[in-house]
Short mmCIF file of N, CA and C in Angstrom, two decimals:
data_model
loop_
_atom_site.label_atom_id
_atom_site.label_comp_id
_atom_site.label_asym_id
_atom_site.label_seq_id
_atom_site.Cartn_x
_atom_site.Cartn_y
_atom_site.Cartn_z
N UNK A 15 -9.06 -5.24 49.11
CA UNK A 15 -9.08 -3.86 49.51
C UNK A 15 -8.49 -3.02 48.37
N UNK A 16 -9.22 -2.01 47.97
CA UNK A 16 -8.78 -1.15 46.87
C UNK A 16 -7.67 -0.23 47.36
N UNK A 17 -6.68 -0.07 46.52
CA UNK A 17 -5.55 0.78 46.90
C UNK A 17 -5.79 2.23 46.53
N UNK A 18 -6.72 2.48 45.61
CA UNK A 18 -6.98 3.86 45.18
C UNK A 18 -6.01 4.35 44.13
N UNK A 19 -5.08 3.51 43.75
CA UNK A 19 -4.14 3.90 42.71
C UNK A 19 -4.88 3.90 41.36
N UNK A 20 -4.52 4.82 40.48
CA UNK A 20 -5.27 4.92 39.22
C UNK A 20 -5.28 3.64 38.39
N UNK A 21 -4.29 2.79 38.56
CA UNK A 21 -4.24 1.60 37.72
C UNK A 21 -4.48 0.32 38.50
N UNK A 22 -5.04 0.43 39.68
CA UNK A 22 -5.30 -0.78 40.46
C UNK A 22 -6.42 -1.59 39.81
N UNK A 23 -6.46 -2.86 40.12
CA UNK A 23 -7.48 -3.73 39.54
C UNK A 23 -8.88 -3.29 39.94
N UNK A 24 -9.06 -2.88 41.17
CA UNK A 24 -10.38 -2.44 41.63
C UNK A 24 -10.82 -1.19 40.87
N UNK A 25 -9.90 -0.28 40.66
CA UNK A 25 -10.22 0.94 39.93
C UNK A 25 -10.64 0.61 38.50
N UNK A 26 -9.89 -0.28 37.88
CA UNK A 26 -10.22 -0.69 36.51
C UNK A 26 -11.59 -1.35 36.46
N UNK A 27 -11.89 -2.17 37.45
CA UNK A 27 -13.19 -2.84 37.49
C UNK A 27 -14.31 -1.82 37.67
N UNK A 28 -14.13 -0.83 38.54
CA UNK A 28 -15.15 0.21 38.73
C UNK A 28 -15.38 0.99 37.44
N UNK A 29 -14.31 1.32 36.76
CA UNK A 29 -14.45 2.04 35.49
C UNK A 29 -15.20 1.20 34.47
N UNK A 30 -14.90 -0.10 34.42
CA UNK A 30 -15.59 -1.00 33.49
C UNK A 30 -17.09 -1.03 33.80
N UNK A 31 -17.44 -1.15 35.08
CA UNK A 31 -18.86 -1.19 35.47
C UNK A 31 -19.56 0.12 35.11
N UNK A 32 -18.88 1.24 35.36
CA UNK A 32 -19.47 2.54 35.03
C UNK A 32 -19.69 2.68 33.53
N UNK A 33 -18.72 2.21 32.75
CA UNK A 33 -18.86 2.28 31.29
C UNK A 33 -20.03 1.42 30.82
N UNK A 34 -20.15 0.23 31.37
CA UNK A 34 -21.25 -0.66 30.99
C UNK A 34 -22.58 -0.02 31.37
N UNK A 35 -22.65 0.56 32.57
CA UNK A 35 -23.89 1.20 33.01
C UNK A 35 -24.23 2.39 32.12
N UNK A 36 -23.23 3.17 31.74
CA UNK A 36 -23.46 4.32 30.87
C UNK A 36 -23.99 3.88 29.52
N UNK A 37 -23.44 2.80 28.97
CA UNK A 37 -23.89 2.30 27.68
C UNK A 37 -25.31 1.76 27.77
N UNK A 38 -25.61 1.06 28.85
CA UNK A 38 -26.96 0.51 29.02
C UNK A 38 -28.01 1.60 29.20
N UNK A 39 -27.63 2.76 29.77
CA UNK A 39 -28.57 3.84 30.02
C UNK A 39 -28.78 4.73 28.80
N UNK A 40 -28.08 4.47 27.71
CA UNK A 40 -28.20 5.33 26.52
C UNK A 40 -29.56 5.14 25.86
N UNK A 41 -30.03 6.22 25.24
CA UNK A 41 -31.23 6.16 24.42
C UNK A 41 -30.90 5.38 23.15
N UNK A 42 -31.90 4.83 22.46
CA UNK A 42 -31.62 4.02 21.26
C UNK A 42 -30.81 4.77 20.19
N UNK A 43 -31.13 6.06 19.95
CA UNK A 43 -30.37 6.78 18.91
C UNK A 43 -28.94 7.05 19.37
N UNK A 44 -28.76 7.29 20.68
CA UNK A 44 -27.40 7.46 21.21
C UNK A 44 -26.63 6.15 21.09
N UNK A 45 -27.29 5.05 21.39
CA UNK A 45 -26.64 3.75 21.32
C UNK A 45 -26.25 3.43 19.88
N UNK A 46 -27.12 3.79 18.92
CA UNK A 46 -26.80 3.55 17.51
C UNK A 46 -25.57 4.35 17.09
N UNK A 47 -25.51 5.63 17.53
CA UNK A 47 -24.33 6.44 17.21
C UNK A 47 -23.08 5.87 17.86
N UNK A 48 -23.20 5.42 19.09
CA UNK A 48 -22.07 4.84 19.81
C UNK A 48 -21.58 3.58 19.10
N UNK A 49 -22.51 2.71 18.71
CA UNK A 49 -22.13 1.47 18.02
C UNK A 49 -21.47 1.78 16.68
N UNK A 50 -21.99 2.79 15.96
CA UNK A 50 -21.38 3.17 14.68
C UNK A 50 -19.97 3.70 14.90
N UNK A 51 -19.79 4.49 15.96
CA UNK A 51 -18.46 5.02 16.25
C UNK A 51 -17.50 3.88 16.57
N UNK A 52 -17.97 2.93 17.39
CA UNK A 52 -17.10 1.80 17.74
C UNK A 52 -16.73 0.98 16.52
N UNK A 53 -17.67 0.81 15.60
CA UNK A 53 -17.39 0.02 14.40
C UNK A 53 -16.36 0.72 13.52
N UNK A 54 -16.37 2.05 13.51
CA UNK A 54 -15.45 2.77 12.63
C UNK A 54 -14.09 3.04 13.27
N UNK A 55 -13.97 2.86 14.57
CA UNK A 55 -12.72 3.12 15.27
C UNK A 55 -12.20 1.82 15.89
N UNK A 56 -11.31 1.19 15.17
CA UNK A 56 -10.74 -0.07 15.66
C UNK A 56 -9.87 0.20 16.89
N UNK A 57 -9.71 -0.78 17.77
CA UNK A 57 -8.86 -0.56 18.94
C UNK A 57 -7.39 -0.45 18.53
N UNK A 58 -6.64 0.19 19.36
CA UNK A 58 -5.21 0.34 19.11
C UNK A 58 -4.82 1.81 19.09
N UNK A 59 -3.53 2.03 19.04
CA UNK A 59 -3.03 3.40 19.03
C UNK A 59 -3.31 4.03 17.66
N UNK A 60 -3.31 5.36 17.58
CA UNK A 60 -3.54 6.00 16.29
C UNK A 60 -2.52 5.56 15.23
N UNK A 61 -1.27 5.36 15.64
CA UNK A 61 -0.25 4.92 14.69
C UNK A 61 -0.55 3.55 14.11
N UNK A 62 -0.99 2.64 14.99
CA UNK A 62 -1.32 1.30 14.51
C UNK A 62 -2.53 1.32 13.60
N UNK A 63 -3.52 2.16 13.94
CA UNK A 63 -4.71 2.26 13.09
C UNK A 63 -4.34 2.83 11.73
N UNK A 64 -3.47 3.84 11.73
CA UNK A 64 -3.05 4.42 10.46
C UNK A 64 -2.30 3.39 9.63
N UNK A 65 -1.45 2.61 10.26
CA UNK A 65 -0.70 1.58 9.54
C UNK A 65 -1.64 0.55 8.93
N UNK A 66 -2.68 0.14 9.69
CA UNK A 66 -3.65 -0.81 9.15
C UNK A 66 -4.41 -0.20 7.97
N UNK A 67 -4.75 1.09 8.06
CA UNK A 67 -5.43 1.75 6.94
C UNK A 67 -4.53 1.77 5.71
N UNK A 68 -3.25 2.10 5.91
CA UNK A 68 -2.32 2.14 4.78
C UNK A 68 -2.15 0.75 4.17
N UNK A 69 -2.04 -0.27 5.01
CA UNK A 69 -1.91 -1.64 4.51
C UNK A 69 -3.15 -2.04 3.72
N UNK A 70 -4.33 -1.67 4.24
CA UNK A 70 -5.58 -2.00 3.56
C UNK A 70 -5.66 -1.28 2.22
N UNK A 71 -5.28 0.00 2.18
CA UNK A 71 -5.30 0.76 0.93
C UNK A 71 -4.30 0.18 -0.07
N UNK A 72 -3.12 -0.22 0.41
CA UNK A 72 -2.12 -0.80 -0.49
C UNK A 72 -2.60 -2.13 -1.05
N UNK A 73 -3.27 -2.93 -0.22
CA UNK A 73 -3.79 -4.21 -0.69
C UNK A 73 -4.88 -4.00 -1.74
N UNK A 74 -5.74 -3.00 -1.53
CA UNK A 74 -6.78 -2.71 -2.52
C UNK A 74 -6.15 -2.22 -3.82
N UNK A 75 -5.14 -1.38 -3.73
CA UNK A 75 -4.47 -0.88 -4.93
C UNK A 75 -3.82 -2.03 -5.70
N UNK A 76 -3.15 -2.92 -4.96
CA UNK A 76 -2.49 -4.05 -5.60
C UNK A 76 -3.51 -4.98 -6.24
N UNK A 77 -4.62 -5.22 -5.55
CA UNK A 77 -5.66 -6.09 -6.10
C UNK A 77 -6.23 -5.48 -7.39
N UNK A 78 -6.47 -4.17 -7.38
CA UNK A 78 -6.98 -3.50 -8.58
C UNK A 78 -5.96 -3.57 -9.71
N UNK A 79 -4.69 -3.43 -9.36
CA UNK A 79 -3.63 -3.49 -10.37
C UNK A 79 -3.55 -4.87 -11.00
N UNK A 80 -3.70 -5.91 -10.18
CA UNK A 80 -3.62 -7.27 -10.70
C UNK A 80 -4.85 -7.64 -11.51
N UNK A 81 -5.99 -7.00 -11.26
CA UNK A 81 -7.20 -7.33 -11.99
C UNK A 81 -7.31 -6.58 -13.31
N UNK A 82 -6.52 -5.53 -13.50
CA UNK A 82 -6.55 -4.79 -14.76
C UNK A 82 -6.05 -5.69 -15.88
N UNK A 83 -6.66 -5.57 -17.07
CA UNK A 83 -6.13 -6.36 -18.18
C UNK A 83 -4.73 -5.86 -18.55
N UNK A 84 -3.91 -6.79 -18.92
CA UNK A 84 -2.53 -6.44 -19.26
C UNK A 84 -2.52 -5.62 -20.54
N UNK A 85 -1.62 -4.67 -20.60
CA UNK A 85 -1.49 -3.84 -21.80
C UNK A 85 -0.96 -4.71 -22.94
N UNK A 86 -1.42 -4.46 -24.16
CA UNK A 86 -0.91 -5.27 -25.28
C UNK A 86 0.59 -5.04 -25.42
N UNK A 87 1.30 -6.08 -25.83
CA UNK A 87 2.75 -5.92 -25.96
C UNK A 87 3.08 -4.90 -27.05
N UNK A 88 4.15 -4.20 -26.85
CA UNK A 88 4.59 -3.20 -27.83
C UNK A 88 5.09 -3.91 -29.08
N UNK A 89 4.86 -3.32 -30.24
CA UNK A 89 5.36 -3.96 -31.46
C UNK A 89 6.89 -3.97 -31.43
N UNK A 90 7.47 -4.97 -32.07
CA UNK A 90 8.94 -5.03 -32.04
C UNK A 90 9.54 -3.82 -32.76
N UNK A 91 10.65 -3.37 -32.25
CA UNK A 91 11.33 -2.22 -32.84
C UNK A 91 11.92 -2.62 -34.19
N UNK A 92 11.86 -1.73 -35.16
CA UNK A 92 12.45 -2.06 -36.46
C UNK A 92 13.96 -2.22 -36.31
N UNK A 93 14.54 -3.08 -37.13
CA UNK A 93 15.99 -3.28 -37.02
C UNK A 93 16.72 -1.98 -37.38
N UNK A 94 17.80 -1.75 -36.67
CA UNK A 94 18.57 -0.54 -36.93
C UNK A 94 19.40 -0.72 -38.20
N UNK A 95 19.43 0.32 -38.98
CA UNK A 95 20.22 0.29 -40.21
C UNK A 95 21.57 0.93 -39.90
N UNK A 96 22.61 0.15 -40.12
CA UNK A 96 23.94 0.65 -39.81
C UNK A 96 24.45 1.50 -40.96
N UNK A 97 25.07 2.60 -40.59
CA UNK A 97 25.69 3.44 -41.60
C UNK A 97 27.03 2.81 -41.98
N UNK A 98 27.35 2.81 -43.25
CA UNK A 98 28.66 2.25 -43.62
C UNK A 98 29.78 3.15 -43.11
N UNK A 99 30.86 2.51 -42.71
CA UNK A 99 32.01 3.26 -42.23
C UNK A 99 32.68 3.93 -43.43
N UNK A 100 33.24 5.09 -43.18
CA UNK A 100 33.95 5.72 -44.31
C UNK A 100 35.14 4.85 -44.74
N UNK A 101 35.34 4.82 -46.01
CA UNK A 101 36.40 3.97 -46.55
C UNK A 101 37.76 4.62 -46.33
N UNK A 102 38.64 3.86 -45.70
CA UNK A 102 40.01 4.33 -45.49
C UNK A 102 40.93 3.40 -46.26
N UNK A 103 42.14 3.85 -46.46
CA UNK A 103 43.10 3.05 -47.23
C UNK A 103 43.40 1.75 -46.49
N UNK A 104 43.57 1.82 -45.16
CA UNK A 104 43.88 0.61 -44.41
C UNK A 104 42.74 -0.41 -44.52
N UNK A 105 41.49 0.08 -44.40
CA UNK A 105 40.34 -0.83 -44.47
C UNK A 105 40.20 -1.40 -45.89
N UNK A 106 40.47 -0.60 -46.89
CA UNK A 106 40.36 -1.08 -48.27
C UNK A 106 41.38 -2.19 -48.52
N UNK A 107 42.57 -2.02 -47.98
CA UNK A 107 43.60 -3.05 -48.17
C UNK A 107 43.24 -4.30 -47.38
N UNK A 108 42.84 -4.11 -46.09
CA UNK A 108 42.52 -5.25 -45.22
C UNK A 108 41.33 -6.05 -45.76
N UNK A 109 40.25 -5.36 -46.19
CA UNK A 109 39.04 -6.04 -46.63
C UNK A 109 39.04 -6.30 -48.14
N UNK A 110 40.11 -5.93 -48.81
CA UNK A 110 40.27 -6.12 -50.25
C UNK A 110 39.08 -5.53 -51.01
N UNK A 111 38.93 -4.21 -50.81
CA UNK A 111 37.84 -3.47 -51.43
C UNK A 111 38.44 -2.58 -52.52
N UNK A 112 37.66 -2.40 -53.57
CA UNK A 112 38.06 -1.48 -54.64
C UNK A 112 39.21 -2.05 -55.46
N UNK A 113 40.22 -1.22 -55.69
CA UNK A 113 41.34 -1.63 -56.53
C UNK A 113 42.22 -2.65 -55.85
N UNK A 114 42.04 -2.87 -54.54
CA UNK A 114 42.86 -3.82 -53.79
C UNK A 114 42.25 -5.22 -53.77
N UNK A 115 41.17 -5.43 -54.50
CA UNK A 115 40.50 -6.72 -54.46
C UNK A 115 41.25 -7.78 -55.20
#
């Protein structure tokens, strides 16, 4: 016995039958449009569909990134030339430079 509640099993079954009947009664061009719409709209909430689209786009981006040829390595940097420290009396004595040698 159907309870008449919007979410009862009987109500769901009636809705399913009506949907099937509506689809079967469609003209061929209407059915083609309906099938195309169903193929482009995956089941699930809009948030879940958006997340799947983002994941798919990220995977495509990563795949394209991995397939790109690697950039040639940069040439090695030339060695830095150190400026000599100014000569001080303490350093001259310690390193025995000049007259202190």
